[in-house]
Short mmCIF file of C-alpha atoms and ligand atoms in Angstrom, two decimals:
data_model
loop_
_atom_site.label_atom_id
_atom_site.label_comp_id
_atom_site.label_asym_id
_atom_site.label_seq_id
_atom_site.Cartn_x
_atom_site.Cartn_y
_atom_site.Cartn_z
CA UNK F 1 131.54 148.39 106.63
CA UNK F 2 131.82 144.50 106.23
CA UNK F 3 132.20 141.70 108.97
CA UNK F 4 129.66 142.21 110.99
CA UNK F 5 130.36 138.77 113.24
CA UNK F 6 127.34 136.83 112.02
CA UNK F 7 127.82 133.54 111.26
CA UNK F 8 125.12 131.65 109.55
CA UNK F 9 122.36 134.59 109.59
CA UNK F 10 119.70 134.64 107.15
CA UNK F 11 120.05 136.79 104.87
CA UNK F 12 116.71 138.54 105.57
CA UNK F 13 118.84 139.33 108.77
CA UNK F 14 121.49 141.59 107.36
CA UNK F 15 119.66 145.12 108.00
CA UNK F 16 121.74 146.94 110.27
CA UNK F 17 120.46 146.86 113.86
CA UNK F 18 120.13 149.38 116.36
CA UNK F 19 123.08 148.72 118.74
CA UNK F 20 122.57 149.32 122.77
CA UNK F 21 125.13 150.60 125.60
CA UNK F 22 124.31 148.13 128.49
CA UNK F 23 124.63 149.58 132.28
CA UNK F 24 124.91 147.51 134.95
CA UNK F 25 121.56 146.89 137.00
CA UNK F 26 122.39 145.28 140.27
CA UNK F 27 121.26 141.74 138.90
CA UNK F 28 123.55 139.70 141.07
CA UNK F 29 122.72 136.40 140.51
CA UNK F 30 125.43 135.78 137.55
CA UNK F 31 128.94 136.94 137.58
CA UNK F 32 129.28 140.77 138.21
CA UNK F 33 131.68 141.13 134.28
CA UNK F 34 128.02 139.63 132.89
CA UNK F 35 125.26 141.61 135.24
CA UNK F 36 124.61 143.89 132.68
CA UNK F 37 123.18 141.74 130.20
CA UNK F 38 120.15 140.89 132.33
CA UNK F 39 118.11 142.61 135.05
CA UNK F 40 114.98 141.81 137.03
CA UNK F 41 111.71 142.16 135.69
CA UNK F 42 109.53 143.94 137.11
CA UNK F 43 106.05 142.55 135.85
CA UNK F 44 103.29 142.97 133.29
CA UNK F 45 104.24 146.84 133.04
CA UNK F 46 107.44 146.33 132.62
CA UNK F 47 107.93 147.70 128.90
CA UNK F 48 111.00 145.24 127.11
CA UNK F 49 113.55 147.40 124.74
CA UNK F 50 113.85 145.79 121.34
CA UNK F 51 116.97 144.32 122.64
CA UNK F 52 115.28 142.70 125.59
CA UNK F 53 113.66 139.45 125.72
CA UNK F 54 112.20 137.50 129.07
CA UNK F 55 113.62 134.31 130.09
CA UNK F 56 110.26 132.18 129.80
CA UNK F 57 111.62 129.97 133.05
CA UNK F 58 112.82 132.33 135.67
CA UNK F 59 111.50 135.53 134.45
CA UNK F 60 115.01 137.42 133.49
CA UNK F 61 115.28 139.52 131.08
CA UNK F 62 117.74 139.13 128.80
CA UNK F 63 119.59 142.07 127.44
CA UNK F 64 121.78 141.99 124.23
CA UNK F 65 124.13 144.93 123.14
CA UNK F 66 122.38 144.79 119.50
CA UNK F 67 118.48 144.63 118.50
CA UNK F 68 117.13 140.87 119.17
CA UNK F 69 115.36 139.19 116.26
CA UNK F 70 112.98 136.33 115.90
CA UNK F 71 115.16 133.19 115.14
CA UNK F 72 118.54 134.76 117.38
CA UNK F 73 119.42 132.71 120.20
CA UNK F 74 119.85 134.06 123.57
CA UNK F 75 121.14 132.02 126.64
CA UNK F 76 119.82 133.09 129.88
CA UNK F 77 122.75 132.82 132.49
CA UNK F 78 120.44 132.45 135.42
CA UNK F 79 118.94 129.69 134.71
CA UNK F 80 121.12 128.24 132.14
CA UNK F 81 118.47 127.89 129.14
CA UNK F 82 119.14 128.25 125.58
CA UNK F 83 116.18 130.44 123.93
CA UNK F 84 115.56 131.12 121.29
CA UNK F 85 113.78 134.56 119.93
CA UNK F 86 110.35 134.67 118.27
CA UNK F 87 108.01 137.26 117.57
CA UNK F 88 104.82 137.13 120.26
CA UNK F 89 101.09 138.21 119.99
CA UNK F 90 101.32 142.43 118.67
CA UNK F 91 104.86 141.95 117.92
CA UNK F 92 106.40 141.41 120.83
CA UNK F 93 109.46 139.56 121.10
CA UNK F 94 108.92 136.29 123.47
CA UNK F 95 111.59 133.57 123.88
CA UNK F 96 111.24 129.92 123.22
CA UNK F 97 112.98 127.31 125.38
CA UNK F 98 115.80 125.23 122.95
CA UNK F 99 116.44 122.97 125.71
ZN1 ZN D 101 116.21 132.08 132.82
#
């Protein structure tokens, strides 16, 4: 139960997270072997898993196969931004743009 891949992770960071199976949504605008790590959103109602984040720019969301983090960084295919994770108004996660 060692090596989890991390490199550089705080250590505040080291809790096990909650790891996702990722189906493929039809998002077509990035290669079809990466389509299921994003998906369209769907607007205000549109409830994000805690392994979801929105791409600030074109309005993506982001989908990782473990649970995202404030301070993990996230790169949104579509548009080609780095992000990176922090924790929005009530707790919800919101994406910064790196650059
Ligand atoms: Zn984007």
């Amino acid at each position: 139960m060692s090596g989890s891949g991390d490199s550089g992770a705080p250590a505040r960071a080291r809790e096990p997270r909650q790891r996702y199976v990722l189906d493929d949504r039809g998002f077509d605008e990035v290669p079809k072997k990466y389509r299921k790590f994003y998906r369209r959103w769907s607007g205000a109602d549109d409830e994000l898993a805690p392994n979801e984040v929105l791409c600030p720019i074109c309005k993506v969301v982001i989908r990782s196969t473990r649970e995202l983090r404030p301070g993990d960084r996230v790169y949104c295919m579509a548009c080609m931004a780095r992000l990176e994770v922090v924790a929005g108004e009530g707790g919800r996660l919101e994406a910064d743009v790196i650059y």
